[in-house]
PDB file of C-alpha atoms in Angstrom:
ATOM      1  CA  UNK A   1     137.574 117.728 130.259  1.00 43.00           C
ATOM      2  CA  UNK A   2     138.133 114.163 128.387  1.00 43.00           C
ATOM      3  CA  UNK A   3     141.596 113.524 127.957  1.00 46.00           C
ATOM      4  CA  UNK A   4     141.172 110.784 125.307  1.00 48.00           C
ATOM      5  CA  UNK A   5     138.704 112.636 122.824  1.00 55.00           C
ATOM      6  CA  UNK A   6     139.177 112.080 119.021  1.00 61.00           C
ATOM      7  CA  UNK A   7     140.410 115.235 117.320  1.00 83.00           C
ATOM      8  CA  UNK A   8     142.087 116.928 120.231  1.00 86.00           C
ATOM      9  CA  UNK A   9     145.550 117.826 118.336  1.00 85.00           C
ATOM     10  CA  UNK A  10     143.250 119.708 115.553  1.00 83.00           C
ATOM     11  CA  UNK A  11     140.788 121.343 118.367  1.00 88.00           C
ATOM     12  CA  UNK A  12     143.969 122.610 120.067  1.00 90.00           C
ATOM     13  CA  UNK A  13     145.004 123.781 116.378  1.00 86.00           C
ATOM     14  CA  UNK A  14     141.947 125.950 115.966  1.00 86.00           C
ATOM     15  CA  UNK A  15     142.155 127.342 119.108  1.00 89.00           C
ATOM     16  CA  UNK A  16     146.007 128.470 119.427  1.00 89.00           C
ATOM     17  CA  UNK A  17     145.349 130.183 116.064  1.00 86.00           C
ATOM     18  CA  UNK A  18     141.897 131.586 117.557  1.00 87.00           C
ATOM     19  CA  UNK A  19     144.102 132.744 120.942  1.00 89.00           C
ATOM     20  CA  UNK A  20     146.966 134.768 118.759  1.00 86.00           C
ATOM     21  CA  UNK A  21     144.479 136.120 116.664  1.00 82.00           C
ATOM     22  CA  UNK A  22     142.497 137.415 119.334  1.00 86.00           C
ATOM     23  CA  UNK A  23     145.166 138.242 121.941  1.00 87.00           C
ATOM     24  CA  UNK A  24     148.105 138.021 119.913  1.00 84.00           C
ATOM     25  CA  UNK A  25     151.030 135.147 120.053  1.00 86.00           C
ATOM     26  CA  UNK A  26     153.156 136.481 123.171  1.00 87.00           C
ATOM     27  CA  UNK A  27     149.884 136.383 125.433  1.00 91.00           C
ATOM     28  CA  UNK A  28     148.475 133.507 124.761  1.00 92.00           C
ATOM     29  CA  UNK A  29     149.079 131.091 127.122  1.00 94.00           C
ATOM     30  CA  UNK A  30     149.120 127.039 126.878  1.00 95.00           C
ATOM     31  CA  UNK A  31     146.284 126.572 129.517  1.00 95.00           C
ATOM     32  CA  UNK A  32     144.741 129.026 127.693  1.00 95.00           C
ATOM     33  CA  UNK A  33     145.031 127.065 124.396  1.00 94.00           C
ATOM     34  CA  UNK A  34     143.895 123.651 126.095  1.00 95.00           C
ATOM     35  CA  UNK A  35     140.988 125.409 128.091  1.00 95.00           C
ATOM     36  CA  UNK A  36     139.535 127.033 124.666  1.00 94.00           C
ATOM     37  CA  UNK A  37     139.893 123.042 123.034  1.00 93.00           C
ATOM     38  CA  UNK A  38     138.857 121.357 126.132  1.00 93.00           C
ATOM     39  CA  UNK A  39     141.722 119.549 126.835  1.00 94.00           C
ATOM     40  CA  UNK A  40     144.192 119.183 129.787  1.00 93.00           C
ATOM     41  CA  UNK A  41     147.286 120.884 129.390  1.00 93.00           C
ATOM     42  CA  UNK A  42     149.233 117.085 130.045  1.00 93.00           C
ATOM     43  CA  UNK A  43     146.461 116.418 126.548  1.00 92.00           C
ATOM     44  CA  UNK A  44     148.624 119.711 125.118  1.00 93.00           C
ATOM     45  CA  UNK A  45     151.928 118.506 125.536  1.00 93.00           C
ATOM     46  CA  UNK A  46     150.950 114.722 124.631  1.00 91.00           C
ATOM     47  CA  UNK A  47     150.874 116.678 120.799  1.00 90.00           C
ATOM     48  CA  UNK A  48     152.747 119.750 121.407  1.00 90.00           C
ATOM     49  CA  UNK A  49     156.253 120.246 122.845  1.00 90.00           C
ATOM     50  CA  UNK A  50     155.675 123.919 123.083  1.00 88.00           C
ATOM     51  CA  UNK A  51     152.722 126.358 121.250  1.00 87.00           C
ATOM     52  CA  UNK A  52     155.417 127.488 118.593  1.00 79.00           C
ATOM     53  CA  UNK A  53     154.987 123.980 117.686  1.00 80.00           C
ATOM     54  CA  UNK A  54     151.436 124.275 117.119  1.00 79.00           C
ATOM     55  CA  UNK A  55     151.538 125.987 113.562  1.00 73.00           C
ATOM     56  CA  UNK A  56     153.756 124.241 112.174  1.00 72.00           C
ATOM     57  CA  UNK A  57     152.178 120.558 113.108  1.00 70.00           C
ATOM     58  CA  UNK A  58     151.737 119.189 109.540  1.00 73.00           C
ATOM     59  CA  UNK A  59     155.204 120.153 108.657  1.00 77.00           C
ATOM     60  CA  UNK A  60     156.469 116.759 109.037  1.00 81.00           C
ATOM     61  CA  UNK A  61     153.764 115.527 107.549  1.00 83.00           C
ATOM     62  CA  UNK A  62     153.818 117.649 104.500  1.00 88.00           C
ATOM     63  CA  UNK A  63     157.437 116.728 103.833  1.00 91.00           C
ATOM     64  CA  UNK A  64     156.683 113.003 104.148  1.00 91.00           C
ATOM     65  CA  UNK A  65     154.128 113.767 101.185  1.00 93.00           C
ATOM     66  CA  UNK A  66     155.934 115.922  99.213  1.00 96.00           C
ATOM     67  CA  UNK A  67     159.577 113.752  99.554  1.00 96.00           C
ATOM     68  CA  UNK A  68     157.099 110.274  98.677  1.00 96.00           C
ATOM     69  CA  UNK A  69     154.896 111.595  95.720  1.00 96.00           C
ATOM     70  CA  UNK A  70     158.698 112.814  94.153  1.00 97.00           C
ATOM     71  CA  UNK A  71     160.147 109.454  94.359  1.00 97.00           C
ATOM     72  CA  UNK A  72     157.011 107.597  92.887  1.00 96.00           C
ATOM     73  CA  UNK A  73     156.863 109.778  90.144  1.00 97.00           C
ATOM     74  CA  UNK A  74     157.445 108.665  86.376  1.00 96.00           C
ATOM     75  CA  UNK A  75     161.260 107.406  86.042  1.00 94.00           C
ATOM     76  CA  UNK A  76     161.309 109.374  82.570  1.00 96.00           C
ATOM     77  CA  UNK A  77     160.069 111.929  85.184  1.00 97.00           C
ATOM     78  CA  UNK A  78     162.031 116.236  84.419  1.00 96.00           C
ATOM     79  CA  UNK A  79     162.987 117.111  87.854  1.00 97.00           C
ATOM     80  CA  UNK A  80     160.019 119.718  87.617  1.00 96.00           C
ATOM     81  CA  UNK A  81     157.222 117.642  86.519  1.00 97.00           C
ATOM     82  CA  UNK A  82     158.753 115.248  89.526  1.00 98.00           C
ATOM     83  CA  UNK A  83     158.257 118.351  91.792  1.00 98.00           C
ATOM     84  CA  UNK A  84     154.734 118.403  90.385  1.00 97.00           C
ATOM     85  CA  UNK A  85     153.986 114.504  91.766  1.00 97.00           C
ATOM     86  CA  UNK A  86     154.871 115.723  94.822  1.00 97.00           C
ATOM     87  CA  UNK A  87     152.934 118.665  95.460  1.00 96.00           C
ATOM     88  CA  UNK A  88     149.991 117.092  93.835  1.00 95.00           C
ATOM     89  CA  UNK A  89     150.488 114.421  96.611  1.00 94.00           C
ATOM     90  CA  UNK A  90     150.671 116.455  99.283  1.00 92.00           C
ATOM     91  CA  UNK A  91     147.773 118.822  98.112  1.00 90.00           C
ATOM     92  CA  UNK A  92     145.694 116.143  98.649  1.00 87.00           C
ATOM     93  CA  UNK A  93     146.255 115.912 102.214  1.00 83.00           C
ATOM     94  CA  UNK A  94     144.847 119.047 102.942  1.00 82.00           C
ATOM     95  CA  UNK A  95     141.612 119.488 103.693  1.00 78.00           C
ATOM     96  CA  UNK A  96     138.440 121.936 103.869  1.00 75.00           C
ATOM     97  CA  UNK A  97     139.876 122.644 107.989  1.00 76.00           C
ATOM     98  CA  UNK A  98     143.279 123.750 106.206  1.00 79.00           C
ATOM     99  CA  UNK A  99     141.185 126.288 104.040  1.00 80.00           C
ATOM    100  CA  UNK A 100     139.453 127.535 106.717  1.00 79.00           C
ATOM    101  CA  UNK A 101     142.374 128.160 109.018  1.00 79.00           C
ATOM    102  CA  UNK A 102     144.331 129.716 106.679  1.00 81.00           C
ATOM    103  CA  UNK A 103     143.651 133.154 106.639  1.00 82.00           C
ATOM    104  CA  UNK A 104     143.653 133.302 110.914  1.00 81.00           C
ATOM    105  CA  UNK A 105     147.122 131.815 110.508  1.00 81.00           C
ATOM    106  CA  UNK A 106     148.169 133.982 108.202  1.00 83.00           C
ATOM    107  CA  UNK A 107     147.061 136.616 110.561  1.00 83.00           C
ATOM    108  CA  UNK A 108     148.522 135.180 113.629  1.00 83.00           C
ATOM    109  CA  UNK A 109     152.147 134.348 111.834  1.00 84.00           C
ATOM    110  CA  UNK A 110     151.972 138.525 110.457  1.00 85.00           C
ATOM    111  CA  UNK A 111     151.671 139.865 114.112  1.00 83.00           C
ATOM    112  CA  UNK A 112     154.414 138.142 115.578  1.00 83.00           C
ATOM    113  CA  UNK A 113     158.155 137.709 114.864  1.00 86.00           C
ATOM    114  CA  UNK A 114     158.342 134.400 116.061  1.00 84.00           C
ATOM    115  CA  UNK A 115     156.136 133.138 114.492  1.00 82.00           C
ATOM    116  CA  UNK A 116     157.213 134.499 111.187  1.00 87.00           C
ATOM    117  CA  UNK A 117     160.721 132.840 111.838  1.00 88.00           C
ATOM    118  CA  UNK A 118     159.196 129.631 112.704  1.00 83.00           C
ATOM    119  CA  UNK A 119     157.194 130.195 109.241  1.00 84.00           C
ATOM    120  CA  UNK A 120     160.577 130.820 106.992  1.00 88.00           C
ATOM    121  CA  UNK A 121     162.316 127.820 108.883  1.00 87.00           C
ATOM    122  CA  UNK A 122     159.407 125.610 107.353  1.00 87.00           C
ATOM    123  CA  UNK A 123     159.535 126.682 104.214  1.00 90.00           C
ATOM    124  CA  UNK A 124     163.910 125.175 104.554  1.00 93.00           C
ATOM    125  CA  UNK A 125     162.333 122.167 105.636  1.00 92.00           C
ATOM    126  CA  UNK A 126     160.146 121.815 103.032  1.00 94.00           C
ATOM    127  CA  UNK A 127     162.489 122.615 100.319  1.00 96.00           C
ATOM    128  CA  UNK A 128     165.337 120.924 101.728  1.00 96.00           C
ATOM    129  CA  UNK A 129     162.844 117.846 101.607  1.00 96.00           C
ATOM    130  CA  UNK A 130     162.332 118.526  98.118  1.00 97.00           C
ATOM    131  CA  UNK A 131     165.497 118.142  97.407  1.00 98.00           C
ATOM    132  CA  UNK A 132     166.912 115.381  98.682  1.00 97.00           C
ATOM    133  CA  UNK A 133     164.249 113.499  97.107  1.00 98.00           C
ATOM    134  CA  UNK A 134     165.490 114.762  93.727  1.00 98.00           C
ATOM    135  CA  UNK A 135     168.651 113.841  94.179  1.00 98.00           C
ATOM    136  CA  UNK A 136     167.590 110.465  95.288  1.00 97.00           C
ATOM    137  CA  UNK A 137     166.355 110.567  91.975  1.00 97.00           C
ATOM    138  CA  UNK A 138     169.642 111.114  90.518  1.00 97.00           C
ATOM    139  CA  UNK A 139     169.272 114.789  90.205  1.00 97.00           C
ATOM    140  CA  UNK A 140     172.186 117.015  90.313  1.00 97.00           C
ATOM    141  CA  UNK A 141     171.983 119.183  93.347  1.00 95.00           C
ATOM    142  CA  UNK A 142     172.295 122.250  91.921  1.00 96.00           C
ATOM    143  CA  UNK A 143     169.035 121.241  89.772  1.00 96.00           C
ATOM    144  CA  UNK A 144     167.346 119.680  92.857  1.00 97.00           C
ATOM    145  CA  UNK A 145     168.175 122.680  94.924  1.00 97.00           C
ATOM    146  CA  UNK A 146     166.517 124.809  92.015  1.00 96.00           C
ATOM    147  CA  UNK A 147     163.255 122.960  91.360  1.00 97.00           C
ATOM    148  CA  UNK A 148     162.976 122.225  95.405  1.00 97.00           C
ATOM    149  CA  UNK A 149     162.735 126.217  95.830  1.00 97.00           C
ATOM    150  CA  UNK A 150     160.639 126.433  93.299  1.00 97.00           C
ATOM    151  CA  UNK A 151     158.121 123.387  94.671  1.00 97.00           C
ATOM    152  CA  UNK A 152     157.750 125.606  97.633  1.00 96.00           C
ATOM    153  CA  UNK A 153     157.016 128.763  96.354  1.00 97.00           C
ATOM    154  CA  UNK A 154     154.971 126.990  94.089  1.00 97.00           C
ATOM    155  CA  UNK A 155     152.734 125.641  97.317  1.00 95.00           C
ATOM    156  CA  UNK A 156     153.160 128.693  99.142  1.00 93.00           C
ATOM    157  CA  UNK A 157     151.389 130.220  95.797  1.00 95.00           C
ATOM    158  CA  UNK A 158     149.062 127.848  95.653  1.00 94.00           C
ATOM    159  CA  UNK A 159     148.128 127.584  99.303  1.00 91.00           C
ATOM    160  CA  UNK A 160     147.540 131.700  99.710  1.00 90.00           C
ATOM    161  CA  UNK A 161     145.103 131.388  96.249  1.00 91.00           C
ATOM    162  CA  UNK A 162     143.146 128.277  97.141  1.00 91.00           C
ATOM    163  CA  UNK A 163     142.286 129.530 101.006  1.00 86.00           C
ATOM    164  CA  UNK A 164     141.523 132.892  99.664  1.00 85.00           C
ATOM    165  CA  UNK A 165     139.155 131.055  97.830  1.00 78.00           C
ATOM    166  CA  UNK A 166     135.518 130.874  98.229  1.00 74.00           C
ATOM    167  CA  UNK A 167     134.764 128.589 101.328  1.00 66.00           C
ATOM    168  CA  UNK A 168     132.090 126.747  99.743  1.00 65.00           C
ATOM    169  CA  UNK A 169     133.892 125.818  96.221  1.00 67.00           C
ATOM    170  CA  UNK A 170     135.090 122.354  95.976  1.00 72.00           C
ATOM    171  CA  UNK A 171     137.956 122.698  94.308  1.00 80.00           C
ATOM    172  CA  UNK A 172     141.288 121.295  96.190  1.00 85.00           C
ATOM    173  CA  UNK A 173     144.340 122.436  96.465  1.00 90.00           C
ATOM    174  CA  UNK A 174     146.005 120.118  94.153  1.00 92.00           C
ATOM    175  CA  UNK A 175     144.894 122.467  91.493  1.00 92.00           C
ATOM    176  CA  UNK A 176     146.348 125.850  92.660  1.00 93.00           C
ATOM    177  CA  UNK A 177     149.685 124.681  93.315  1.00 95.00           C
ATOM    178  CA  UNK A 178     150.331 122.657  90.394  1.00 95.00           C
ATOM    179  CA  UNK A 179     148.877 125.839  88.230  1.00 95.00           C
ATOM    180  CA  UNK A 180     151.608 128.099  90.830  1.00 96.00           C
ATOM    181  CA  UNK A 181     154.096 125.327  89.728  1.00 97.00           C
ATOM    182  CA  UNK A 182     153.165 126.388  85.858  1.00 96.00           C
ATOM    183  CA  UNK A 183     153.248 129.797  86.206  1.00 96.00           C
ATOM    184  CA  UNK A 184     156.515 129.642  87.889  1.00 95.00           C
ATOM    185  CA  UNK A 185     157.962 127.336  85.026  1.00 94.00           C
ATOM    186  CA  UNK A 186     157.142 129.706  82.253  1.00 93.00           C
ATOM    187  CA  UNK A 187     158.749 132.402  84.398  1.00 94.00           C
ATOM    188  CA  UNK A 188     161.715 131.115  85.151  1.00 90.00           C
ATOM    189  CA  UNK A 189     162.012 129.886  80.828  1.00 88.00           C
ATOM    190  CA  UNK A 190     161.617 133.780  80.555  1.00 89.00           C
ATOM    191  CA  UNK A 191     164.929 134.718  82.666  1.00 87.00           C
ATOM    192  CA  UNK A 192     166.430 133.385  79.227  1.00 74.00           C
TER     193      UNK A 192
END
């Protein structure tokens, strides 16, 4: 097994969410997850503190994005259309391997408690990320608050539609969440 081979963190990535598809979350094991990438399990926990860890390993990440592309937005900026630069920054970052892991995550995070909890604590991080970066802006917080909820069900929208998707299509993500982003805008004008 090389212990220094590009792409290891994503291999072991693909093959945790292989493992609790196949077995299911509770028996999969981390030598099992290291074996399927071909990796030591030292390699494992050189990127992994624990295999919880492993579907949630672009969550910093994705903050970073999302918290960056809302303070370079427009000054003259709504707090909304701000919420737009970011997710249209982040989308970017994800890739055709995002698509195509998405629906064996989504499998994997359905058959297993944890792993749904894990799931819901991102989606605080994420908005909580969100919204400190609005009210960096100068955004009240009860406004921030608001439109950072929204940003994430907005990608969570976006995410499920685009890696339901057809495989093959080109399109990116960028797309599906700022069109989630829309549709949640005119909804929430409609709560009048």
């Amino acid at each position: 097994m090389g212990r220094w081979e590009p792409g290891a963190r994503e291999r072991l990535v693909m093959a945790a969410v292989d493992l609790f598809t196949e077995q299911g979350y509770d028996a999969t094991t981390v030598a099992q997850i290291a074996e399927r990438a071909g990796v030591t399990k030292s390699t494992f926990f050189r990127h992994f503190p624990d295999k919880r860890e492993l579907l949630v390993a672009g969550q910093e990440t994705l903050s970073r994005l999302l918290a960056e592309g809302i303070a370079e937005a427009p000054r003259d900026a709504s707090p909304l259309e701000a919420v737009a630069a970011g997710l249209e920054r982040a989308s970017s970052a994800m890739g055709p391997m995002s698509r195509e892991l998405a629906p064996r995550l989504k499998a994997a995070v359905a058959a297993s408690a944890e792993l749904q909890e894990r799931d819901a604590l991102k989606s605080v991080s994420l908005a909580a990320a969100m919204t400190a970066a609005l009210v960096a802006r100068g955004v009240p917080d009860p406004t921030a608050a608001l439109a950072g909820e929204l940003g994430v069900l907005a990608f969570k929208r976006g995410y499920a539609e685009w890696s339901e998707g057809d495989r093959d299509a080109k399109d990116g993500l960028a797309e599906y969440t700022l069109a989630a982003l829309d549709d949640l805008r005119a909804a929430s004008a409609s709560l009048g």
